[in-house]
């Protein structure tokens, strides 16, 4: 079974495993990106809000200039931040990302969240983060509502200008997808959402499959990215479960590889994060074994509808603002 890439509705292919740059320290990103490409990664998942696109650009440039890889062999994703939803800010935000990544175009540009926040000028603070004014006595998010369709239409102009090849959305549910598709002739090529054995999102995946929208899962190992943020309990590690370890033992693989293989084998691309060379190698070494139907079902049955990355939770705790989007 060859699951190294998936075909999009338009015929292009997206690599099934990418390097997610969220939470990788800026001083480690350039080397990490370059090493990932050396190991065979062809999918880099970036975002303005991660605060490390300029450093990622150094790694990308080094890889391209050395001939390690050609630009058309790479798939580079980035995301429009919440403060740039007004149509007049969309192109400038994309161009800043392209400048930082040292690229002429993106393969995929997402709306990062269905959350529209007040604009923060680039020269004032970049990336702007969640707070409108971090120095205020009681800093908060400040909403500036913009219809998603207006943002989306401005993004379609990026495609027409040759700055972006495909458009997508992150953290959208079925209702928002339905409304967007009913309002625009341009359908999202990709939806990126949190996906792991504790949050399988079967109905959402089925809907996207029916609509020809590919799905990428972020945080594919579940709680691992959230321990350090205090957003997951020590007992919530999927890769620590005996059932996962047992399956891993049967295949001579690690627990993490089993969970990542489950993600790919169900037809979703994944973007695990790591800056450790041995983990980079491990996370892409998923294509010399196959989980059985029973093993796939066993892992899927672990579903708890447990969402770790929820603005309805972290918004109030971290940014003094109640910001539910999934309810």
PDB file of C-alpha atoms in Angstrom:
ATOM      1  CA  UNK A   1       0.000   0.000   0.000  1.00  0.00           C
ATOM      2  CA  UNK A   2       1.548   3.295  -1.118  1.00  0.00           C
ATOM      3  CA  UNK A   3       0.340   6.086   1.112  1.00  0.00           C
ATOM      4  CA  UNK A   4       3.252   8.467   0.691  1.00  0.00           C
ATOM      5  CA  UNK A   5       0.999  11.073  -0.919  1.00  0.00           C
ATOM      6  CA  UNK A   6      -2.679  11.804  -1.464  1.00  0.00           C
ATOM      7  CA  UNK A   7      -4.409  13.189  -4.534  1.00  0.00           C
ATOM      8  CA  UNK A   8      -6.410  16.389  -4.205  1.00  0.00           C
ATOM      9  CA  UNK A   9      -9.627  17.054  -6.073  1.00  0.00           C
ATOM     10  CA  UNK A  10      -7.798  19.117  -8.705  1.00  0.00           C
ATOM     11  CA  UNK A  11      -5.290  16.353  -9.440  1.00  0.00           C
ATOM     12  CA  UNK A  12      -2.259  17.636  -7.537  1.00  0.00           C
ATOM     13  CA  UNK A  13      -0.785  15.499  -4.778  1.00  0.00           C
ATOM     14  CA  UNK A  14       0.058  16.414  -1.192  1.00  0.00           C
ATOM     15  CA  UNK A  15       2.679  14.449   0.773  1.00  0.00           C
ATOM     16  CA  UNK A  16       1.067  12.377   3.487  1.00  0.00           C
ATOM     17  CA  UNK A  17       3.634  13.230   6.171  1.00  0.00           C
ATOM     18  CA  UNK A  18       4.879  16.733   6.805  1.00  0.00           C
ATOM     19  CA  UNK A  19       6.917  18.562   9.396  1.00  0.00           C
ATOM     20  CA  UNK A  20       4.751  20.763  11.586  1.00  0.00           C
ATOM     21  CA  UNK A  21       6.614  23.862  12.760  1.00  0.00           C
ATOM     22  CA  UNK A  22       4.338  24.790  15.682  1.00  0.00           C
ATOM     23  CA  UNK A  23       6.308  25.100  18.935  1.00  0.00           C
ATOM     24  CA  UNK A  24       9.731  24.524  17.349  1.00  0.00           C
ATOM     25  CA  UNK A  25      12.084  27.137  18.797  1.00  0.00           C
ATOM     26  CA  UNK A  26      13.122  29.721  16.190  1.00  0.00           C
ATOM     27  CA  UNK A  27      16.830  29.033  16.689  1.00  0.00           C
ATOM     28  CA  UNK A  28      16.243  25.353  15.870  1.00  0.00           C
ATOM     29  CA  UNK A  29      13.936  25.716  12.895  1.00  0.00           C
ATOM     30  CA  UNK A  30      16.401  26.357  10.056  1.00  0.00           C
ATOM     31  CA  UNK A  31      18.458  23.279  10.856  1.00  0.00           C
ATOM     32  CA  UNK A  32      15.358  21.218  11.505  1.00  0.00           C
ATOM     33  CA  UNK A  33      13.801  22.078   8.150  1.00  0.00           C
ATOM     34  CA  UNK A  34      17.023  21.338   6.302  1.00  0.00           C
ATOM     35  CA  UNK A  35      17.499  18.029   8.120  1.00  0.00           C
ATOM     36  CA  UNK A  36      13.893  17.031   7.470  1.00  0.00           C
ATOM     37  CA  UNK A  37      14.331  17.610   3.760  1.00  0.00           C
ATOM     38  CA  UNK A  38      17.552  15.582   3.834  1.00  0.00           C
ATOM     39  CA  UNK A  39      15.579  12.716   5.368  1.00  0.00           C
ATOM     40  CA  UNK A  40      12.919  12.858   2.665  1.00  0.00           C
ATOM     41  CA  UNK A  41      10.275  15.215   3.985  1.00  0.00           C
ATOM     42  CA  UNK A  42       8.631  17.169   1.209  1.00  0.00           C
ATOM     43  CA  UNK A  43       5.834  18.808   3.194  1.00  0.00           C
ATOM     44  CA  UNK A  44       6.513  21.740   5.539  1.00  0.00           C
ATOM     45  CA  UNK A  45       3.582  23.077   7.582  1.00  0.00           C
ATOM     46  CA  UNK A  46       4.172  26.668   8.695  1.00  0.00           C
ATOM     47  CA  UNK A  47       2.104  29.599   9.947  1.00  0.00           C
ATOM     48  CA  UNK A  48       2.544  33.272  10.690  1.00  0.00           C
ATOM     49  CA  UNK A  49       1.524  32.698  14.302  1.00  0.00           C
ATOM     50  CA  UNK A  50       4.235  30.120  14.930  1.00  0.00           C
ATOM     51  CA  UNK A  51       6.758  32.942  14.980  1.00  0.00           C
ATOM     52  CA  UNK A  52       9.456  31.043  13.114  1.00  0.00           C
ATOM     53  CA  UNK A  53       8.746  31.475   9.392  1.00  0.00           C
ATOM     54  CA  UNK A  54      11.844  33.620   8.800  1.00  0.00           C
ATOM     55  CA  UNK A  55      14.022  30.906  10.290  1.00  0.00           C
ATOM     56  CA  UNK A  56      12.164  28.240   8.322  1.00  0.00           C
ATOM     57  CA  UNK A  57      12.926  30.285   5.223  1.00  0.00           C
ATOM     58  CA  UNK A  58      16.646  29.997   5.948  1.00  0.00           C
ATOM     59  CA  UNK A  59      16.318  26.211   6.028  1.00  0.00           C
ATOM     60  CA  UNK A  60      14.239  26.133   2.874  1.00  0.00           C
ATOM     61  CA  UNK A  61      16.639  28.434   1.030  1.00  0.00           C
ATOM     62  CA  UNK A  62      19.652  26.339   2.043  1.00  0.00           C
ATOM     63  CA  UNK A  63      17.925  23.186   0.824  1.00  0.00           C
ATOM     64  CA  UNK A  64      16.967  24.738  -2.507  1.00  0.00           C
ATOM     65  CA  UNK A  65      20.254  26.530  -3.154  1.00  0.00           C
ATOM     66  CA  UNK A  66      22.291  23.394  -2.471  1.00  0.00           C
ATOM     67  CA  UNK A  67      20.239  21.394  -4.956  1.00  0.00           C
ATOM     68  CA  UNK A  68      19.044  19.053  -2.229  1.00  0.00           C
ATOM     69  CA  UNK A  69      15.525  19.516  -3.559  1.00  0.00           C
ATOM     70  CA  UNK A  70      13.760  21.463  -6.299  1.00  0.00           C
ATOM     71  CA  UNK A  71      10.976  23.881  -5.467  1.00  0.00           C
ATOM     72  CA  UNK A  72       8.350  21.893  -7.362  1.00  0.00           C
ATOM     73  CA  UNK A  73       9.213  18.861  -5.221  1.00  0.00           C
ATOM     74  CA  UNK A  74       8.235  20.663  -2.024  1.00  0.00           C
ATOM     75  CA  UNK A  75       4.788  21.297  -0.571  1.00  0.00           C
ATOM     76  CA  UNK A  76       4.831  24.346   1.693  1.00  0.00           C
ATOM     77  CA  UNK A  77       1.755  25.291   3.697  1.00  0.00           C
ATOM     78  CA  UNK A  78       1.147  28.466   5.679  1.00  0.00           C
ATOM     79  CA  UNK A  79      -1.821  30.121   7.332  1.00  0.00           C
ATOM     80  CA  UNK A  80      -3.516  33.522   7.440  1.00  0.00           C
ATOM     81  CA  UNK A  81      -3.610  34.798  11.001  1.00  0.00           C
ATOM     82  CA  UNK A  82      -6.739  36.004  12.776  1.00  0.00           C
ATOM     83  CA  UNK A  83      -5.782  39.683  12.664  1.00  0.00           C
ATOM     84  CA  UNK A  84      -5.575  39.755   8.862  1.00  0.00           C
ATOM     85  CA  UNK A  85      -9.097  38.681   7.873  1.00  0.00           C
ATOM     86  CA  UNK A  86     -10.112  42.016   6.359  1.00  0.00           C
ATOM     87  CA  UNK A  87      -9.743  41.732   2.570  1.00  0.00           C
ATOM     88  CA  UNK A  88      -7.332  44.661   2.414  1.00  0.00           C
ATOM     89  CA  UNK A  89      -4.898  42.849   4.722  1.00  0.00           C
ATOM     90  CA  UNK A  90      -4.948  39.380   3.160  1.00  0.00           C
ATOM     91  CA  UNK A  91      -2.431  39.933   0.374  1.00  0.00           C
ATOM     92  CA  UNK A  92      -0.025  41.829   2.613  1.00  0.00           C
ATOM     93  CA  UNK A  93      -0.114  38.990   5.145  1.00  0.00           C
ATOM     94  CA  UNK A  94       0.573  36.427   2.440  1.00  0.00           C
ATOM     95  CA  UNK A  95       3.400  38.492   0.985  1.00  0.00           C
ATOM     96  CA  UNK A  96       5.000  38.819   4.424  1.00  0.00           C
ATOM     97  CA  UNK A  97       4.879  35.045   4.832  1.00  0.00           C
ATOM     98  CA  UNK A  98       6.395  34.554   1.375  1.00  0.00           C
ATOM     99  CA  UNK A  99       9.141  37.041   2.183  1.00  0.00           C
ATOM    100  CA  UNK A 100       9.960  35.276   5.436  1.00  0.00           C
ATOM    101  CA  UNK A 101       9.900  31.813   3.862  1.00  0.00           C
ATOM    102  CA  UNK A 102      11.993  33.120   0.936  1.00  0.00           C
ATOM    103  CA  UNK A 103       9.501  31.703  -1.568  1.00  0.00           C
ATOM    104  CA  UNK A 104       7.674  32.997  -4.625  1.00  0.00           C
ATOM    105  CA  UNK A 105       4.513  31.020  -3.922  1.00  0.00           C
ATOM    106  CA  UNK A 106       2.814  28.787  -1.370  1.00  0.00           C
ATOM    107  CA  UNK A 107       1.388  25.409  -2.239  1.00  0.00           C
ATOM    108  CA  UNK A 108      -1.396  25.845   0.315  1.00  0.00           C
ATOM    109  CA  UNK A 109      -2.677  28.841   2.278  1.00  0.00           C
ATOM    110  CA  UNK A 110      -5.218  28.299   5.050  1.00  0.00           C
ATOM    111  CA  UNK A 111      -7.505  30.489   7.092  1.00  0.00           C
ATOM    112  CA  UNK A 112      -5.966  29.548  10.447  1.00  0.00           C
ATOM    113  CA  UNK A 113      -9.071  29.925  12.628  1.00  0.00           C
ATOM    114  CA  UNK A 114     -12.668  31.032  12.036  1.00  0.00           C
ATOM    115  CA  UNK A 115     -11.832  33.902  14.397  1.00  0.00           C
ATOM    116  CA  UNK A 116     -11.467  37.479  13.207  1.00  0.00           C
ATOM    117  CA  UNK A 117      -9.484  39.765  15.494  1.00  0.00           C
ATOM    118  CA  UNK A 118      -8.683  43.470  15.303  1.00  0.00           C
ATOM    119  CA  UNK A 119      -5.863  44.342  12.916  1.00  0.00           C
ATOM    120  CA  UNK A 120      -2.402  44.943  14.352  1.00  0.00           C
ATOM    121  CA  UNK A 121      -0.090  46.797  11.928  1.00  0.00           C
ATOM    122  CA  UNK A 122       2.925  44.795  10.792  1.00  0.00           C
ATOM    123  CA  UNK A 123       5.331  47.483  11.943  1.00  0.00           C
ATOM    124  CA  UNK A 124       3.749  47.506  15.394  1.00  0.00           C
ATOM    125  CA  UNK A 125       4.061  43.789  16.126  1.00  0.00           C
ATOM    126  CA  UNK A 126       4.700  40.690  14.035  1.00  0.00           C
ATOM    127  CA  UNK A 127       3.530  38.085  14.485  1.00  0.00           C
ATOM    128  CA  UNK A 128       0.723  39.842  16.341  1.00  0.00           C
ATOM    129  CA  UNK A 129      -0.389  36.951  18.548  1.00  0.00           C
ATOM    130  CA  UNK A 130      -3.775  36.801  20.244  1.00  0.00           C
ATOM    131  CA  UNK A 131      -3.721  39.931  22.420  1.00  0.00           C
ATOM    132  CA  UNK A 132      -4.647  43.227  20.796  1.00  0.00           C
ATOM    133  CA  UNK A 133      -2.476  45.097  23.308  1.00  0.00           C
ATOM    134  CA  UNK A 134      -0.215  42.839  25.383  1.00  0.00           C
ATOM    135  CA  UNK A 135       0.800  45.827  27.535  1.00  0.00           C
ATOM    136  CA  UNK A 136      -2.737  46.741  28.607  1.00  0.00           C
ATOM    137  CA  UNK A 137      -3.661  46.452  32.270  1.00  0.00           C
ATOM    138  CA  UNK A 138      -5.997  43.593  31.354  1.00  0.00           C
ATOM    139  CA  UNK A 139      -4.894  42.377  27.913  1.00  0.00           C
ATOM    140  CA  UNK A 140      -7.565  40.607  25.888  1.00  0.00           C
ATOM    141  CA  UNK A 141      -8.426  39.510  22.392  1.00  0.00           C
ATOM    142  CA  UNK A 142     -10.417  42.145  20.520  1.00  0.00           C
ATOM    143  CA  UNK A 143     -12.818  40.832  17.917  1.00  0.00           C
ATOM    144  CA  UNK A 144     -13.327  42.645  14.621  1.00  0.00           C
ATOM    145  CA  UNK A 145     -15.968  40.580  12.810  1.00  0.00           C
ATOM    146  CA  UNK A 146     -15.334  39.933   9.127  1.00  0.00           C
ATOM    147  CA  UNK A 147     -17.531  37.538   7.122  1.00  0.00           C
ATOM    148  CA  UNK A 148     -15.531  34.449   6.201  1.00  0.00           C
ATOM    149  CA  UNK A 149     -16.637  34.819   2.593  1.00  0.00           C
ATOM    150  CA  UNK A 150     -14.978  38.245   2.331  1.00  0.00           C
ATOM    151  CA  UNK A 151     -11.689  36.817   3.599  1.00  0.00           C
ATOM    152  CA  UNK A 152     -12.041  33.813   1.289  1.00  0.00           C
ATOM    153  CA  UNK A 153     -12.693  35.953  -1.773  1.00  0.00           C
ATOM    154  CA  UNK A 154      -9.547  37.953  -1.044  1.00  0.00           C
ATOM    155  CA  UNK A 155      -7.635  34.677  -0.794  1.00  0.00           C
ATOM    156  CA  UNK A 156      -8.888  33.536  -4.192  1.00  0.00           C
ATOM    157  CA  UNK A 157      -7.197  36.636  -5.610  1.00  0.00           C
ATOM    158  CA  UNK A 158      -3.890  35.267  -4.278  1.00  0.00           C
ATOM    159  CA  UNK A 159      -4.390  32.208  -6.470  1.00  0.00           C
ATOM    160  CA  UNK A 160      -5.156  34.393  -9.468  1.00  0.00           C
ATOM    161  CA  UNK A 161      -1.975  36.391  -8.768  1.00  0.00           C
ATOM    162  CA  UNK A 162       0.154  33.230  -8.650  1.00  0.00           C
ATOM    163  CA  UNK A 163       1.096  33.660  -5.000  1.00  0.00           C
ATOM    164  CA  UNK A 164      -0.807  30.578  -3.830  1.00  0.00           C
ATOM    165  CA  UNK A 165      -1.656  27.306  -5.577  1.00  0.00           C
ATOM    166  CA  UNK A 166      -4.336  25.905  -3.258  1.00  0.00           C
ATOM    167  CA  UNK A 167      -6.604  27.314  -0.560  1.00  0.00           C
ATOM    168  CA  UNK A 168      -7.722  25.661   2.630  1.00  0.00           C
ATOM    169  CA  UNK A 169      -9.237  26.240   6.040  1.00  0.00           C
ATOM    170  CA  UNK A 170      -8.273  25.116   9.531  1.00  0.00           C
ATOM    171  CA  UNK A 171     -10.469  24.397  12.525  1.00  0.00           C
ATOM    172  CA  UNK A 172     -13.726  24.512  10.546  1.00  0.00           C
ATOM    173  CA  UNK A 173     -16.654  22.193  11.155  1.00  0.00           C
ATOM    174  CA  UNK A 174     -19.245  20.899   8.719  1.00  0.00           C
ATOM    175  CA  UNK A 175     -21.597  23.885   9.070  1.00  0.00           C
ATOM    176  CA  UNK A 176     -18.912  26.426   8.207  1.00  0.00           C
ATOM    177  CA  UNK A 177     -17.713  24.291   5.297  1.00  0.00           C
ATOM    178  CA  UNK A 178     -21.254  23.997   3.952  1.00  0.00           C
ATOM    179  CA  UNK A 179     -21.788  27.742   4.171  1.00  0.00           C
ATOM    180  CA  UNK A 180     -18.476  28.543   2.505  1.00  0.00           C
ATOM    181  CA  UNK A 181     -19.101  26.121  -0.352  1.00  0.00           C
ATOM    182  CA  UNK A 182     -22.622  27.490  -0.825  1.00  0.00           C
ATOM    183  CA  UNK A 183     -21.238  31.025  -1.028  1.00  0.00           C
ATOM    184  CA  UNK A 184     -18.198  30.586  -3.259  1.00  0.00           C
ATOM    185  CA  UNK A 185     -17.345  28.744  -6.445  1.00  0.00           C
ATOM    186  CA  UNK A 186     -13.921  28.015  -4.942  1.00  0.00           C
ATOM    187  CA  UNK A 187     -14.043  24.972  -2.688  1.00  0.00           C
ATOM    188  CA  UNK A 188     -11.332  24.422  -0.051  1.00  0.00           C
ATOM    189  CA  UNK A 189      -8.755  21.930  -1.284  1.00  0.00           C
ATOM    190  CA  UNK A 190      -7.772  20.959   2.243  1.00  0.00           C
ATOM    191  CA  UNK A 191      -9.194  21.117   5.756  1.00  0.00           C
ATOM    192  CA  UNK A 192      -6.691  20.983   8.619  1.00  0.00           C
ATOM    193  CA  UNK A 193      -8.049  19.982  12.017  1.00  0.00           C
ATOM    194  CA  UNK A 194      -6.929  18.267  15.203  1.00  0.00           C
ATOM    195  CA  UNK A 195      -6.964  14.498  14.660  1.00  0.00           C
ATOM    196  CA  UNK A 196      -5.674  11.658  16.826  1.00  0.00           C
ATOM    197  CA  UNK A 197      -7.073   8.479  18.412  1.00  0.00           C
ATOM    198  CA  UNK A 198      -8.759  10.471  21.190  1.00  0.00           C
ATOM    199  CA  UNK A 199     -10.405  12.771  18.608  1.00  0.00           C
ATOM    200  CA  UNK A 200     -11.176  10.772  15.464  1.00  0.00           C
ATOM    201  CA  UNK A 201     -13.819  13.134  13.976  1.00  0.00           C
ATOM    202  CA  UNK A 202     -15.361  10.369  11.856  1.00  0.00           C
ATOM    203  CA  UNK A 203     -18.375  12.394  10.656  1.00  0.00           C
ATOM    204  CA  UNK A 204     -16.239  15.346   9.632  1.00  0.00           C
ATOM    205  CA  UNK A 205     -13.876  13.087   7.691  1.00  0.00           C
ATOM    206  CA  UNK A 206     -16.762  11.329   5.981  1.00  0.00           C
ATOM    207  CA  UNK A 207     -18.297  14.658   4.944  1.00  0.00           C
ATOM    208  CA  UNK A 208     -14.986  15.938   3.551  1.00  0.00           C
ATOM    209  CA  UNK A 209     -14.450  12.704   1.629  1.00  0.00           C
ATOM    210  CA  UNK A 210     -17.877  13.072   0.043  1.00  0.00           C
ATOM    211  CA  UNK A 211     -17.113  16.676  -0.899  1.00  0.00           C
ATOM    212  CA  UNK A 212     -13.635  15.996  -2.297  1.00  0.00           C
ATOM    213  CA  UNK A 213     -11.887  17.979   0.455  1.00  0.00           C
ATOM    214  CA  UNK A 214      -8.644  16.424   1.673  1.00  0.00           C
ATOM    215  CA  UNK A 215      -8.040  16.421   5.434  1.00  0.00           C
ATOM    216  CA  UNK A 216      -4.763  17.042   7.260  1.00  0.00           C
ATOM    217  CA  UNK A 217      -4.509  16.194  10.938  1.00  0.00           C
ATOM    218  CA  UNK A 218      -2.513  18.375  13.291  1.00  0.00           C
ATOM    219  CA  UNK A 219      -1.363  17.091  16.698  1.00  0.00           C
ATOM    220  CA  UNK A 220      -1.550  13.545  15.296  1.00  0.00           C
ATOM    221  CA  UNK A 221      -0.008  12.120  18.486  1.00  0.00           C
ATOM    222  CA  UNK A 222      -2.615  13.799  20.664  1.00  0.00           C
ATOM    223  CA  UNK A 223      -1.511  15.061  24.052  1.00  0.00           C
ATOM    224  CA  UNK A 224       2.234  15.108  23.294  1.00  0.00           C
ATOM    225  CA  UNK A 225       2.211  18.725  22.105  1.00  0.00           C
ATOM    226  CA  UNK A 226       0.142  19.915  25.044  1.00  0.00           C
ATOM    227  CA  UNK A 227       1.876  18.551  28.151  1.00  0.00           C
ATOM    228  CA  UNK A 228       4.308  21.472  28.279  1.00  0.00           C
ATOM    229  CA  UNK A 229       1.441  23.958  27.931  1.00  0.00           C
ATOM    230  CA  UNK A 230      -0.553  22.501  30.792  1.00  0.00           C
ATOM    231  CA  UNK A 231      -3.343  21.644  28.361  1.00  0.00           C
ATOM    232  CA  UNK A 232      -3.154  17.855  28.806  1.00  0.00           C
ATOM    233  CA  UNK A 233      -2.877  15.619  31.838  1.00  0.00           C
ATOM    234  CA  UNK A 234      -0.022  13.182  32.325  1.00  0.00           C
ATOM    235  CA  UNK A 235      -2.442  10.281  31.942  1.00  0.00           C
ATOM    236  CA  UNK A 236      -3.672  11.390  28.512  1.00  0.00           C
ATOM    237  CA  UNK A 237      -0.775  10.184  26.379  1.00  0.00           C
ATOM    238  CA  UNK A 238      -2.121   7.907  23.643  1.00  0.00           C
ATOM    239  CA  UNK A 239       1.317   6.471  22.951  1.00  0.00           C
ATOM    240  CA  UNK A 240       1.550   5.370  26.582  1.00  0.00           C
ATOM    241  CA  UNK A 241      -1.438   3.030  26.282  1.00  0.00           C
ATOM    242  CA  UNK A 242      -0.739  -0.686  26.580  1.00  0.00           C
ATOM    243  CA  UNK A 243      -2.938  -1.428  23.571  1.00  0.00           C
ATOM    244  CA  UNK A 244      -0.841   0.883  21.382  1.00  0.00           C
ATOM    245  CA  UNK A 245       2.392  -0.560  22.717  1.00  0.00           C
ATOM    246  CA  UNK A 246       1.120  -4.072  22.003  1.00  0.00           C
ATOM    247  CA  UNK A 247       0.322  -3.226  18.383  1.00  0.00           C
ATOM    248  CA  UNK A 248       3.719  -1.551  18.046  1.00  0.00           C
ATOM    249  CA  UNK A 249       5.436  -4.680  19.357  1.00  0.00           C
ATOM    250  CA  UNK A 250       3.641  -6.806  16.777  1.00  0.00           C
ATOM    251  CA  UNK A 251       5.061  -4.670  13.958  1.00  0.00           C
ATOM    252  CA  UNK A 252       8.484  -3.963  15.422  1.00  0.00           C
ATOM    253  CA  UNK A 253       7.651  -0.249  15.473  1.00  0.00           C
ATOM    254  CA  UNK A 254       7.333   2.435  18.136  1.00  0.00           C
ATOM    255  CA  UNK A 255       4.014   3.428  19.658  1.00  0.00           C
ATOM    256  CA  UNK A 256       4.298   6.819  17.960  1.00  0.00           C
ATOM    257  CA  UNK A 257       4.808   5.190  14.565  1.00  0.00           C
ATOM    258  CA  UNK A 258       1.674   3.088  15.065  1.00  0.00           C
ATOM    259  CA  UNK A 259      -0.426   6.158  15.877  1.00  0.00           C
ATOM    260  CA  UNK A 260       1.014   8.095  12.937  1.00  0.00           C
ATOM    261  CA  UNK A 261       0.476   5.146  10.604  1.00  0.00           C
ATOM    262  CA  UNK A 262      -3.149   4.984  11.777  1.00  0.00           C
ATOM    263  CA  UNK A 263      -3.537   8.627  10.769  1.00  0.00           C
ATOM    264  CA  UNK A 264      -2.086   8.103   7.299  1.00  0.00           C
ATOM    265  CA  UNK A 265      -3.818   4.779   6.721  1.00  0.00           C
ATOM    266  CA  UNK A 266      -7.234   6.332   7.309  1.00  0.00           C
ATOM    267  CA  UNK A 267      -6.538   8.682   4.404  1.00  0.00           C
ATOM    268  CA  UNK A 268      -5.423  11.848   6.177  1.00  0.00           C
ATOM    269  CA  UNK A 269      -2.090  13.590   5.856  1.00  0.00           C
ATOM    270  CA  UNK A 270      -0.343  14.388   9.134  1.00  0.00           C
ATOM    271  CA  UNK A 271       2.077  17.065  10.316  1.00  0.00           C
ATOM    272  CA  UNK A 272       3.827  15.848  13.472  1.00  0.00           C
ATOM    273  CA  UNK A 273       6.196  18.273  15.146  1.00  0.00           C
ATOM    274  CA  UNK A 274       9.690  17.501  16.363  1.00  0.00           C
ATOM    275  CA  UNK A 275      13.118  19.119  16.319  1.00  0.00           C
ATOM    276  CA  UNK A 276      15.008  15.933  17.222  1.00  0.00           C
ATOM    277  CA  UNK A 277      16.785  14.224  14.352  1.00  0.00           C
ATOM    278  CA  UNK A 278      15.949  10.713  15.524  1.00  0.00           C
ATOM    279  CA  UNK A 279      12.263  11.622  15.814  1.00  0.00           C
ATOM    280  CA  UNK A 280      12.291  13.219  12.367  1.00  0.00           C
ATOM    281  CA  UNK A 281      13.501   9.922  10.966  1.00  0.00           C
ATOM    282  CA  UNK A 282      11.027   7.903  13.036  1.00  0.00           C
ATOM    283  CA  UNK A 283       8.003  10.019  12.105  1.00  0.00           C
ATOM    284  CA  UNK A 284       8.437   9.478   8.374  1.00  0.00           C
ATOM    285  CA  UNK A 285       9.336   5.778   8.596  1.00  0.00           C
ATOM    286  CA  UNK A 286       5.738   4.628   8.258  1.00  0.00           C
ATOM    287  CA  UNK A 287       5.525   2.910   4.908  1.00  0.00           C
ATOM    288  CA  UNK A 288       7.039  -0.525   5.414  1.00  0.00           C
ATOM    289  CA  UNK A 289       4.173  -1.895   7.503  1.00  0.00           C
ATOM    290  CA  UNK A 290       0.379  -1.913   7.466  1.00  0.00           C
ATOM    291  CA  UNK A 291      -2.084  -2.033  10.339  1.00  0.00           C
ATOM    292  CA  UNK A 292      -4.752  -4.707  10.098  1.00  0.00           C
ATOM    293  CA  UNK A 293      -8.435  -3.792   9.932  1.00  0.00           C
ATOM    294  CA  UNK A 294      -8.856  -4.959  13.515  1.00  0.00           C
ATOM    295  CA  UNK A 295      -5.894  -2.850  14.661  1.00  0.00           C
ATOM    296  CA  UNK A 296      -7.300   0.187  12.873  1.00  0.00           C
ATOM    297  CA  UNK A 297     -10.675  -0.332  14.540  1.00  0.00           C
ATOM    298  CA  UNK A 298      -9.076  -0.880  17.933  1.00  0.00           C
ATOM    299  CA  UNK A 299      -7.247   2.440  17.688  1.00  0.00           C
ATOM    300  CA  UNK A 300     -10.309   4.288  16.384  1.00  0.00           C
ATOM    301  CA  UNK A 301     -12.362   2.908  19.271  1.00  0.00           C
ATOM    302  CA  UNK A 302     -10.158   4.898  21.645  1.00  0.00           C
ATOM    303  CA  UNK A 303     -12.068   8.029  20.609  1.00  0.00           C
ATOM    304  CA  UNK A 304     -13.063  10.226  23.564  1.00  0.00           C
ATOM    305  CA  UNK A 305     -13.996  13.373  21.625  1.00  0.00           C
ATOM    306  CA  UNK A 306     -11.055  14.894  23.518  1.00  0.00           C
ATOM    307  CA  UNK A 307      -9.970  18.127  21.908  1.00  0.00           C
ATOM    308  CA  UNK A 308      -6.729  19.560  23.269  1.00  0.00           C
ATOM    309  CA  UNK A 309      -6.561  22.676  21.066  1.00  0.00           C
ATOM    310  CA  UNK A 310      -9.813  24.513  21.794  1.00  0.00           C
ATOM    311  CA  UNK A 311     -10.024  28.328  21.884  1.00  0.00           C
ATOM    312  CA  UNK A 312     -13.149  27.876  23.985  1.00  0.00           C
ATOM    313  CA  UNK A 313     -10.835  26.562  26.711  1.00  0.00           C
ATOM    314  CA  UNK A 314      -7.432  28.164  26.216  1.00  0.00           C
ATOM    315  CA  UNK A 315      -8.806  31.559  25.157  1.00  0.00           C
ATOM    316  CA  UNK A 316     -10.047  32.381  28.633  1.00  0.00           C
ATOM    317  CA  UNK A 317      -7.177  30.736  30.490  1.00  0.00           C
ATOM    318  CA  UNK A 318      -4.339  32.188  28.436  1.00  0.00           C
ATOM    319  CA  UNK A 319      -5.792  35.301  26.833  1.00  0.00           C
ATOM    320  CA  UNK A 320      -8.569  36.445  29.196  1.00  0.00           C
ATOM    321  CA  UNK A 321     -11.194  36.032  26.471  1.00  0.00           C
ATOM    322  CA  UNK A 322     -13.915  33.417  26.115  1.00  0.00           C
ATOM    323  CA  UNK A 323     -13.704  32.340  22.456  1.00  0.00           C
ATOM    324  CA  UNK A 324     -15.688  29.159  21.675  1.00  0.00           C
ATOM    325  CA  UNK A 325     -15.789  28.052  18.035  1.00  0.00           C
ATOM    326  CA  UNK A 326     -16.715  24.367  18.062  1.00  0.00           C
ATOM    327  CA  UNK A 327     -19.975  24.402  19.994  1.00  0.00           C
TER     328      UNK A 327
END
